[in-house]
Short mmCIF file of C-alpha atoms in Angstrom, two decimals:
data_model
loop_
_atom_site.label_atom_id
_atom_site.label_comp_id
_atom_site.label_asym_id
_atom_site.label_seq_id
_atom_site.Cartn_x
_atom_site.Cartn_y
_atom_site.Cartn_z
CA MET A 1 126.37 111.28 166.44
CA ALA A 2 127.18 108.40 164.61
CA GLU A 3 126.69 104.37 165.44
CA SER A 4 129.29 102.39 166.33
CA PRO A 5 131.64 101.50 163.35
CA GLY A 6 130.43 97.97 161.95
CA GLY A 7 132.43 95.28 160.39
CA GLY A 8 132.74 91.60 160.66
CA ALA A 9 133.46 90.30 164.16
CA GLN A 10 135.70 87.86 162.85
CA ASP A 11 138.57 90.28 160.89
CA GLY A 12 137.16 93.72 162.14
CA GLY A 13 135.55 94.77 158.64
CA ASN A 14 135.28 97.87 157.51
CA ALA A 15 135.13 99.31 160.80
CA VAL A 16 137.53 102.13 159.83
CA GLU A 17 136.15 102.85 156.35
CA MET A 18 132.35 103.35 158.08
CA GLY A 19 134.57 105.57 160.82
CA GLY A 20 134.80 107.88 157.84
CA TYR A 21 138.61 106.90 157.39
CA GLN A 22 140.60 105.34 154.71
CA GLN A 23 142.53 101.92 156.22
CA GLU A 24 146.08 103.61 156.20
CA LEU A 25 147.67 100.93 159.40
CA LYS A 26 148.53 97.57 158.45
CA ARG A 27 146.74 94.90 160.27
CA THR A 28 149.63 92.70 161.46
CA LEU A 29 148.35 92.50 165.32
CA GLY A 30 146.82 89.18 166.36
CA SER A 31 145.86 88.25 169.75
CA PHE A 32 148.86 87.78 171.90
CA GLN A 33 150.80 90.62 170.41
CA VAL A 34 147.38 92.80 170.92
CA PHE A 35 147.47 91.20 174.80
CA ALA A 36 151.10 91.70 175.04
CA ILE A 37 150.50 95.37 173.95
CA SER A 38 148.86 96.29 177.08
CA PHE A 39 150.48 94.05 179.75
CA ALA A 40 153.77 95.28 178.71
CA PHE A 41 152.32 98.96 179.17
CA ILE A 42 151.28 97.85 182.63
CA SER A 43 154.67 96.22 183.07
CA VAL A 44 154.65 94.44 186.36
CA ALA A 45 158.46 94.42 186.97
CA VAL A 46 159.12 97.88 185.49
CA GLY A 47 155.91 99.65 187.94
CA ILE A 48 157.56 97.52 191.08
CA PHE A 49 161.01 98.62 190.04
CA ALA A 50 159.73 101.97 189.83
CA THR A 51 157.74 102.58 193.10
CA TYR A 52 158.58 99.86 195.38
CA ASP A 53 161.19 102.40 197.27
CA ASP A 54 158.24 104.77 198.01
CA VAL A 55 156.57 102.15 199.76
CA LEU A 56 159.37 101.05 201.76
CA LEU A 57 160.01 104.99 202.48
CA ASN A 58 156.77 105.78 203.11
CA ALA A 59 154.73 102.72 204.41
CA GLY A 60 156.83 100.38 205.31
CA PRO A 61 156.98 96.74 203.47
CA VAL A 62 153.36 96.26 204.77
CA GLY A 63 152.01 98.75 201.77
CA ILE A 64 152.24 95.99 198.98
CA TRP A 65 149.08 94.31 200.89
CA LEU A 66 147.37 97.79 199.26
CA TRP A 67 148.26 96.20 195.32
CA ILE A 68 145.18 93.79 195.97
CA ILE A 69 143.03 96.37 196.68
CA ALA A 70 144.22 98.46 193.46
CA ALA A 71 144.52 95.75 191.26
CA ILE A 72 140.47 94.87 192.47
CA GLY A 73 139.59 98.60 191.13
CA GLN A 74 141.80 98.94 187.83
CA ALA A 75 139.89 95.42 186.69
CA LEU A 76 136.82 97.06 186.75
CA VAL A 77 137.50 100.55 185.33
CA ALA A 78 139.00 97.53 182.54
CA LEU A 79 135.70 96.29 182.49
CA VAL A 80 134.12 99.27 181.60
CA VAL A 81 136.93 100.33 178.79
CA ALA A 82 136.77 97.05 177.32
CA GLN A 83 132.89 97.66 176.79
CA PHE A 84 133.67 100.69 174.14
CA ALA A 85 136.64 99.29 172.64
CA ALA A 86 134.28 96.09 171.55
CA ARG A 87 132.13 98.33 169.77
CA ILE A 88 134.45 101.25 168.17
CA PRO A 89 137.79 99.92 167.55
CA LEU A 90 139.63 103.14 166.09
CA SER A 91 142.65 104.27 166.87
CA GLY A 92 142.45 107.33 169.62
CA SER A 93 140.09 104.93 172.05
CA SER A 94 138.42 107.25 174.32
CA TYR A 95 139.45 110.28 172.27
CA GLN A 96 136.68 108.27 169.41
CA TRP A 97 134.00 107.29 171.89
CA ALA A 98 133.67 110.60 173.09
CA SER A 99 133.59 112.40 170.15
CA ARG A 100 130.94 110.01 168.81
CA LEU A 101 128.52 109.46 171.43
CA ALA A 102 128.54 112.63 173.36
CA ASN A 103 130.02 115.56 171.11
CA PRO A 104 133.27 116.39 169.25
CA LYS A 105 133.87 118.84 171.65
CA ILE A 106 134.34 116.22 174.54
CA GLY A 107 135.40 114.25 172.60
CA TRP A 108 138.69 116.81 171.92
CA GLY A 109 138.66 117.39 175.72
CA PHE A 110 138.55 113.18 176.05
CA GLY A 111 142.10 113.33 173.62
CA TRP A 112 143.80 115.41 175.08
CA LEU A 113 143.45 114.46 178.42
CA SER A 114 144.63 111.13 176.52
CA PHE A 115 147.77 112.10 175.23
CA CYS A 116 149.25 113.91 178.06
CA TYR A 117 148.95 111.15 180.18
CA LEU A 118 150.32 108.73 177.69
CA ALA A 119 152.70 111.30 176.40
CA VAL A 120 154.15 111.88 180.24
CA ALA A 121 154.32 108.24 181.04
CA VAL A 122 156.94 107.63 177.92
CA VAL A 123 159.34 110.09 179.76
CA ALA A 124 158.69 108.07 183.04
CA ILE A 125 159.17 104.55 182.07
CA ALA A 126 162.47 106.20 180.25
CA ASN A 127 163.25 107.38 183.54
CA ALA A 128 162.58 104.74 185.81
CA LEU A 129 164.39 102.76 183.14
CA ALA A 130 167.47 104.85 184.23
CA SER A 131 167.52 105.44 187.66
CA GLN A 132 165.98 101.73 188.59
CA ALA A 133 167.70 99.10 186.54
CA PHE A 134 170.95 101.17 183.90
CA MET A 135 172.64 102.38 186.47
CA PRO A 136 172.48 99.67 188.66
CA LEU A 137 173.38 97.47 186.36
CA PHE A 138 176.76 99.22 185.34
CA GLY A 139 177.19 100.19 189.66
CA MET A 140 176.46 103.90 189.00
CA GLN A 141 175.90 106.17 191.88
CA PRO A 142 172.66 107.35 191.74
CA ASP A 143 172.77 110.49 190.15
CA GLU A 144 169.77 112.94 188.85
CA ASP A 145 171.96 114.46 186.28
CA THR A 146 172.85 111.16 184.77
CA ALA A 147 169.81 109.85 185.21
CA ARG A 148 168.09 112.62 182.46
CA VAL A 149 170.68 111.82 180.00
CA ILE A 150 170.22 108.50 179.92
CA THR A 151 166.50 108.98 179.75
CA LEU A 152 167.09 111.22 176.65
CA VAL A 153 169.37 108.64 174.59
CA VAL A 154 166.87 105.71 175.74
CA LEU A 155 163.86 107.91 174.03
CA PHE A 156 165.71 108.60 171.02
CA LEU A 157 166.10 104.79 170.64
CA GLN A 158 162.73 104.32 171.32
CA THR A 159 161.65 106.65 168.66
CA VAL A 160 163.78 105.31 166.06
CA ILE A 161 162.28 101.71 166.57
CA ALA A 162 158.82 102.96 166.84
CA VAL A 163 159.19 105.06 163.40
CA ALA A 164 160.66 101.96 161.69
CA SER A 165 157.92 99.73 161.93
CA THR A 166 154.59 98.43 164.24
CA ARG A 167 155.96 95.06 163.62
CA LEU A 168 159.28 95.40 165.20
CA VAL A 169 157.62 96.92 167.56
CA SER A 170 155.43 94.12 168.10
CA LEU A 171 158.62 91.78 167.66
CA ILE A 172 160.27 93.31 170.65
CA ASN A 173 157.75 94.31 172.88
CA THR A 174 156.36 90.13 172.81
CA ALA A 175 159.83 89.25 173.52
CA ALA A 176 159.99 91.43 176.13
CA VAL A 177 156.56 90.68 177.75
CA ALA A 178 157.54 86.23 177.51
CA LEU A 179 161.42 87.87 179.02
CA GLU A 180 159.33 89.84 181.53
CA VAL A 181 156.71 86.83 182.62
CA THR A 182 159.66 84.52 183.03
CA LEU A 183 161.54 87.28 185.35
CA VAL A 184 158.81 87.42 187.80
CA VAL A 185 158.03 84.03 188.11
CA VAL A 186 162.06 83.20 188.15
CA VAL A 187 162.71 85.61 191.00
CA ALA A 188 160.23 84.40 192.95
CA ILE A 189 160.67 81.03 193.08
CA ALA A 190 164.57 81.56 193.24
CA LEU A 191 163.99 84.11 196.14
CA VAL A 192 161.71 81.53 198.39
CA LEU A 193 164.70 79.28 198.16
CA ALA A 194 167.35 81.74 198.52
CA VAL A 195 165.21 82.62 202.06
CA VAL A 196 164.93 79.18 202.61
CA ILE A 197 168.68 77.72 202.53
CA SER A 198 170.18 80.77 204.08
CA GLY A 199 167.26 82.07 206.60
CA ASP A 200 167.70 85.45 205.71
CA GLY A 201 164.68 87.74 205.22
CA ALA A 202 161.41 87.21 206.86
CA THR A 203 157.27 86.50 206.74
CA GLY A 204 157.36 89.13 209.32
CA ASN A 205 158.59 91.14 206.97
CA LEU A 206 154.88 91.01 205.18
CA VAL A 207 153.58 93.11 208.23
CA SER A 208 156.13 95.71 209.12
CA ARG A 209 156.04 99.41 209.10
CA GLY A 210 159.73 99.26 208.75
CA VAL A 211 161.24 102.69 208.95
CA THR A 212 158.15 104.26 209.33
CA GLU A 213 157.26 102.11 212.83
CA ASP A 214 156.91 105.79 214.73
CA ALA A 215 156.14 108.14 212.33
CA PRO A 216 153.53 110.57 212.97
CA GLY A 217 150.27 110.99 210.53
CA TYR A 218 150.83 107.29 209.61
CA PHE A 219 147.22 106.88 208.94
CA ALA A 220 146.16 110.26 208.58
CA ILE A 221 144.63 111.19 205.19
CA GLY A 222 147.73 112.14 203.19
CA GLY A 223 149.85 110.42 205.31
CA GLY A 224 151.98 107.55 204.68
CA LEU A 225 150.11 104.73 204.19
CA MET A 226 148.06 106.41 201.68
CA ILE A 227 151.18 107.62 199.76
CA ALA A 228 152.04 103.55 199.39
CA MET A 229 149.23 103.38 197.01
CA ILE A 230 151.35 104.45 194.30
CA MET A 231 152.46 101.83 193.33
CA GLY A 232 149.35 99.68 192.47
CA LEU A 233 147.75 102.82 190.99
CA ALA A 234 151.31 103.62 188.71
CA THR A 235 151.86 100.07 187.89
CA LEU A 236 147.75 98.52 186.84
CA VAL A 237 147.55 101.37 184.15
CA GLY A 238 147.65 101.91 180.50
CA PHE A 239 145.71 98.78 179.69
CA ASP A 240 143.85 100.87 177.26
CA SER A 241 146.75 101.08 175.07
CA ALA A 242 145.51 97.87 173.03
CA ALA A 243 142.48 100.28 171.76
CA ASN A 244 144.90 102.81 170.72
CA LEU A 245 145.76 100.40 168.47
CA ALA A 246 143.09 99.11 167.45
CA GLU A 247 143.56 99.34 163.49
CA GLU A 248 146.12 97.74 163.50
CA ALA A 249 145.06 94.31 165.46
CA LYS A 250 143.33 91.52 163.60
CA ASP A 251 139.42 90.83 164.88
CA PRO A 252 139.73 94.21 167.18
CA TYR A 253 135.85 93.49 168.37
CA ARG A 254 137.41 90.39 170.45
CA THR A 255 140.66 90.59 170.80
CA VAL A 256 141.03 94.36 172.23
CA PRO A 257 138.84 93.77 174.73
CA ARG A 258 139.94 90.41 175.36
CA ALA A 259 143.45 92.47 175.89
CA ILE A 260 141.94 94.76 178.24
CA VAL A 261 141.11 93.04 180.55
CA GLY A 262 143.50 90.00 180.64
CA SER A 263 146.30 92.09 180.73
CA VAL A 264 145.23 93.92 184.12
CA VAL A 265 144.16 90.07 185.86
CA ALA A 266 147.47 88.94 184.63
CA ALA A 267 149.70 91.98 186.19
CA GLY A 268 147.88 91.82 189.41
CA ILE A 269 148.11 88.28 190.33
CA LEU A 270 151.70 88.38 189.12
CA GLY A 271 152.40 91.62 190.83
CA MET A 272 151.12 90.33 194.00
CA LEU A 273 153.36 87.19 193.79
CA PHE A 274 156.48 89.20 193.16
CA LEU A 275 155.75 91.43 195.89
CA ILE A 276 155.33 89.59 198.51
CA THR A 277 158.79 86.92 197.38
CA LEU A 278 160.22 90.46 197.52
CA THR A 279 158.88 91.66 200.70
CA ILE A 280 159.77 88.44 202.29
CA ALA A 281 163.14 88.38 201.33
CA ILE A 282 164.64 91.31 202.41
CA ASP A 283 166.84 90.64 205.45
CA ASP A 284 167.46 94.62 206.64
CA ILE A 285 164.88 96.44 205.83
CA PRO A 286 166.39 99.64 207.07
CA LYS A 287 169.21 99.19 204.75
CA ILE A 288 167.19 98.03 202.25
CA THR A 289 164.96 101.04 202.46
CA LYS A 290 168.14 103.62 202.00
CA SER A 291 168.80 102.38 198.96
CA GLY A 292 168.65 103.76 195.79
CA SER A 293 167.34 100.61 193.98
CA PRO A 294 165.56 98.43 196.55
CA VAL A 295 164.31 95.70 194.43
CA ALA A 296 167.95 95.63 192.87
CA ALA A 297 169.73 95.60 196.84
CA ILE A 298 167.57 92.70 197.45
CA LEU A 299 168.42 90.16 194.75
CA ARG A 300 172.30 91.29 195.01
CA ASP A 301 171.79 90.11 198.76
CA GLN A 302 169.74 87.35 198.41
CA LEU A 303 171.27 85.89 194.96
CA GLY A 304 174.43 87.21 194.68
CA PRO A 305 176.16 90.49 191.99
CA GLU A 306 176.13 87.96 189.21
CA VAL A 307 172.77 86.71 188.87
CA GLU A 308 171.81 90.10 189.98
CA LYS A 309 173.26 91.85 186.83
CA VAL A 310 171.66 88.89 184.47
CA LEU A 311 168.00 89.83 186.24
CA LEU A 312 169.00 93.67 185.77
CA VAL A 313 169.46 93.07 181.82
CA ALA A 314 166.20 91.32 181.83
CA ILE A 315 164.79 94.20 183.89
CA THR A 316 166.03 96.59 181.57
CA ILE A 317 164.62 95.02 178.45
CA ALA A 318 161.65 94.86 180.20
CA PHE A 319 161.63 99.02 180.65
CA PHE A 320 162.19 99.08 177.45
CA GLY A 321 160.16 97.39 175.78
CA ALA A 322 157.34 99.07 178.02
CA GLY A 323 158.01 102.28 176.89
CA VAL A 324 158.57 101.65 173.03
CA VAL A 325 154.65 100.53 173.46
CA ALA A 326 154.02 103.65 175.31
CA MET A 327 155.44 105.84 172.89
CA VAL A 328 153.28 104.06 170.17
CA ALA A 329 150.09 104.10 171.67
CA CYS A 330 150.71 107.69 172.20
CA ALA A 331 151.80 108.05 168.82
CA ARG A 332 148.27 106.57 167.50
CA LEU A 333 146.64 108.92 169.65
CA VAL A 334 148.11 112.34 167.76
CA PHE A 335 147.82 110.41 164.30
CA ALA A 336 144.10 109.99 165.21
CA MET A 337 143.31 113.89 166.48
CA ALA A 338 145.47 114.90 163.73
CA ARG A 339 143.46 113.08 161.04
CA ASP A 340 140.64 115.20 162.11
CA GLY A 341 142.39 118.43 162.09
CA ARG A 342 142.18 118.45 166.10
CA PHE A 343 145.81 118.54 167.45
CA PRO A 344 148.44 121.45 166.76
CA ALA A 345 150.27 121.56 163.33
CA ASN A 346 148.08 118.63 162.51
CA ARG A 347 149.10 118.94 158.40
CA LEU A 348 152.18 117.75 159.83
CA MET A 349 150.96 115.46 163.03
CA ARG A 350 148.80 113.29 160.45
CA ARG A 351 151.49 112.21 157.93
CA VAL A 352 152.12 108.75 157.60
CA GLY A 353 155.57 107.19 156.10
CA PRO A 354 155.33 105.96 153.03
CA ARG A 355 157.29 103.39 153.56
CA THR A 356 157.45 102.35 157.08
CA HIS A 357 153.00 102.93 157.24
CA THR A 358 153.73 104.84 161.14
CA PRO A 359 152.71 108.28 162.06
CA ILE A 360 156.76 109.24 161.93
CA PRO A 361 156.25 113.60 162.86
CA ALA A 362 153.67 112.21 165.73
CA THR A 363 156.24 110.32 167.10
CA VAL A 364 158.81 112.64 166.85
CA LEU A 365 156.66 115.22 168.81
CA ILE A 366 156.84 112.60 172.01
CA PHE A 367 160.45 112.66 171.98
CA ALA A 368 161.18 116.43 171.87
CA LEU A 369 158.39 116.71 175.05
CA GLY A 370 160.70 114.60 176.20
CA VAL A 371 163.93 116.69 176.34
CA VAL A 372 161.78 119.65 177.55
CA LEU A 373 160.50 117.65 180.64
CA MET A 374 164.21 116.28 181.70
CA VAL A 375 165.15 120.04 180.84
CA VAL A 376 162.54 121.90 183.15
CA LEU A 377 161.41 119.31 185.61
CA PRO A 378 162.96 120.01 189.18
CA GLY A 379 164.04 117.88 192.39
CA SER A 380 163.47 114.38 191.78
CA ALA A 381 161.80 113.62 188.24
CA LEU A 382 161.16 110.37 188.30
CA LEU A 383 158.36 110.09 191.30
CA GLU A 384 156.58 113.05 190.11
CA LEU A 385 156.59 112.03 186.70
CA ILE A 386 155.28 108.93 187.84
CA THR A 387 152.69 110.55 189.98
CA ALA A 388 151.57 113.12 187.23
CA SER A 389 151.07 109.98 184.82
CA THR A 390 148.91 108.59 187.61
CA ILE A 391 146.42 111.26 187.98
CA LEU A 392 146.03 111.68 184.27
CA PRO A 393 144.76 108.54 183.78
CA ALA A 394 142.70 108.21 186.29
CA LEU A 395 140.93 111.36 185.62
CA THR A 396 140.63 110.15 181.55
CA TYR A 397 139.30 106.44 183.26
CA ALA A 398 136.47 108.48 185.56
CA ALA A 399 135.09 111.28 182.77
CA THR A 400 135.15 107.12 180.56
CA ILE A 401 132.78 105.90 182.88
CA VAL A 402 130.55 108.48 183.56
CA LEU A 403 130.26 108.56 179.46
CA TYR A 404 129.54 104.96 179.66
CA LEU A 405 127.05 105.58 181.94
CA ALA A 406 125.41 108.25 180.14
CA VAL A 407 125.22 106.66 176.43
CA ARG A 408 125.59 102.88 177.14
CA GLY A 409 121.63 102.60 176.02
CA ARG A 410 122.91 103.84 172.50
CA LEU A 411 125.92 101.47 171.95
CA GLY A 412 125.39 98.43 169.65
CA ARG A 413 125.86 94.81 170.30
CA LYS A 414 128.29 93.18 168.47
CA GLU A 415 127.38 89.65 168.23
CA GLY A 416 130.78 87.46 169.48
CA ALA A 417 131.60 90.77 170.58
CA PHE A 418 132.96 91.38 174.37
CA ASP A 419 130.03 92.03 176.77
CA LEU A 420 129.36 92.76 180.34
CA GLY A 421 125.36 91.85 179.73
CA ARG A 422 123.36 92.72 183.41
CA PHE A 423 126.45 93.23 185.25
CA GLU A 424 127.14 96.39 183.03
CA VAL A 425 125.70 99.09 185.35
CA PRO A 426 126.70 97.62 188.45
CA VAL A 427 130.42 97.15 187.62
CA ALA A 428 130.38 100.85 185.85
CA VAL A 429 129.07 102.15 188.99
CA CYS A 430 131.47 100.68 191.28
CA ALA A 431 134.33 101.60 188.98
CA LEU A 432 133.62 104.97 189.11
CA VAL A 433 133.84 105.02 192.33
CA TRP A 434 136.99 103.55 192.81
CA THR A 435 138.26 105.82 190.28
CA VAL A 436 137.47 108.93 192.51
CA ILE A 437 138.75 107.26 195.44
CA ALA A 438 142.05 107.11 193.47
CA LEU A 439 141.91 110.47 192.57
CA PHE A 440 141.90 111.42 196.05
CA VAL A 441 144.35 109.16 196.97
CA LEU A 442 146.67 110.60 194.67
CA VAL A 443 146.49 114.16 195.29
CA ALA A 444 145.93 114.43 198.66
CA PRO A 445 149.57 114.08 199.83
CA ARG A 446 152.22 117.20 200.19
CA GLU A 447 154.32 115.41 197.76
CA ALA A 448 151.71 115.39 194.65
CA LEU A 449 151.62 119.12 195.00
CA VAL A 450 154.35 119.32 192.38
CA SER A 451 152.69 116.65 190.15
CA VAL A 452 149.41 118.43 190.46
CA VAL A 453 151.23 121.41 188.78
CA ILE A 454 152.39 119.70 185.62
CA VAL A 455 148.76 118.03 185.28
CA VAL A 456 146.99 121.58 185.80
CA GLY A 457 149.60 123.15 183.30
CA LEU A 458 148.89 120.40 180.40
CA LEU A 459 145.13 120.92 180.96
CA VAL A 460 145.88 124.88 180.83
CA ALA A 461 148.17 124.55 178.15
CA GLY A 462 145.07 122.17 175.92
CA GLY A 463 142.49 124.87 177.28
CA VAL A 464 144.35 127.90 175.19
CA PHE A 465 145.13 125.81 172.32
CA PHE A 466 141.21 124.78 172.25
CA LEU A 467 140.06 128.51 172.75
CA VAL A 468 142.00 129.70 169.54
CA MET A 469 140.62 126.22 168.08
CA LEU A 470 137.19 127.63 168.55
CA LYS A 471 138.13 131.18 166.85
CA CYS A 472 140.23 130.03 164.19
CA ASP A 473 139.15 126.62 163.03
CA ARG A 474 135.75 126.22 164.83
CA GLU A 475 134.23 123.45 161.76
CA ALA A 476 137.30 120.92 162.93
CA LEU A 477 135.93 121.06 167.11
CA GLU A 478 132.75 120.68 165.31
CA SER A 479 132.86 117.94 162.61
CA GLU A 480 132.14 114.00 163.82
CA PRO A 481 135.35 112.62 163.79
CA GLY A 482 136.04 111.49 159.87
CA ARG A 483 134.04 113.54 158.61
CA LEU A 484 136.04 116.40 157.91
CA PRO A 485 137.08 117.02 154.78
CA LEU A 486 141.09 117.24 154.72
#
């Protein structure tokens, strides 16, 4: 088992070389750009646009307050993840951490879990863009088949950009984050002013159960109120995406951990502000609940169709930026596993374009998986994808916290790097309790059945590949990352 890769805390030093690799990816990302990557993946506006309808349908407007619980719990998880990121700044995040600090086989399991999560998340974001932003923007009626076609077009465009240049991705992402923050703040202020002037809307919405007022089993396990937790759990994830781009970050020992924690805190605060103003601005709860895109409907009712279209353009850009970041993070993970000989078709997947310095085959693979999911998924693809892409990171985070508690005594300490000090154990224990609760909340509802089947299917596929590797290429599974001759 290797010690944490070293190097100067100021610039990342020779962390990649000490990890056993050559520096193939360019270090072009500054502190704000790294923060923007995590924040864009979380994407408050994207998450709320995609799941607000589920809250209204299952818990009513009062369900928004569950956001606070999710934000606190996910912030605890982010603090633990940041502890690892401050010590092993290599692409692959939990895959690298587990491989080096537990054993390579366990590390492979972490990598496969993370890959499944990121790959599904890419498609979920693109599908949400199509159904919740793009189609309302052009006045298109809700239609599952149309949304799936648009999803594939979006995925193709994101693939082209992700392949072209990491710097281009960073520029698009930075612009999308700035636009999203401005959008959330401006919309919140505009909605408050509109409610005050018109009198439409009410603060009483904040404690209303809406259309679920007389619903049976509302407080039961798997009931309506529990289902509403999906909004916070589905939105406040992906903060570890900054760790997947650690080899492209300047001063990764500091910038990556701060980006991980800062993005969750910022998203939690902005998200709650946005939810409160949106909910107060509802003038007809049953009508808004039944609309295909309730956030768009609220904006239209309060601010008019012209303003709604401008805002939908902005939210579409935010969706697109979040999807590009998710795709890039997933491609880096595939690349990280493939260069260790631990991913299907690894000789192809570890190739980096000589001109773009990006992992082209790994990026194209994610697009291909998106095509498969859009073709084979039954029913409403969006909710199934969102739930599946929330169960998977919860599993990954829980395993990461257990790993941290088991190996924290062997972790090196970098001067000037992020460190919880004496609070690390209490924070990690509380984070582990939270992830167990979150997993229970996600799998308990009957509506989660298809999503659970998706997750189990992906894990079974990984298990089959693992057994094939044990038989055909055991050395790759038993060698520490970066130590296997190519």
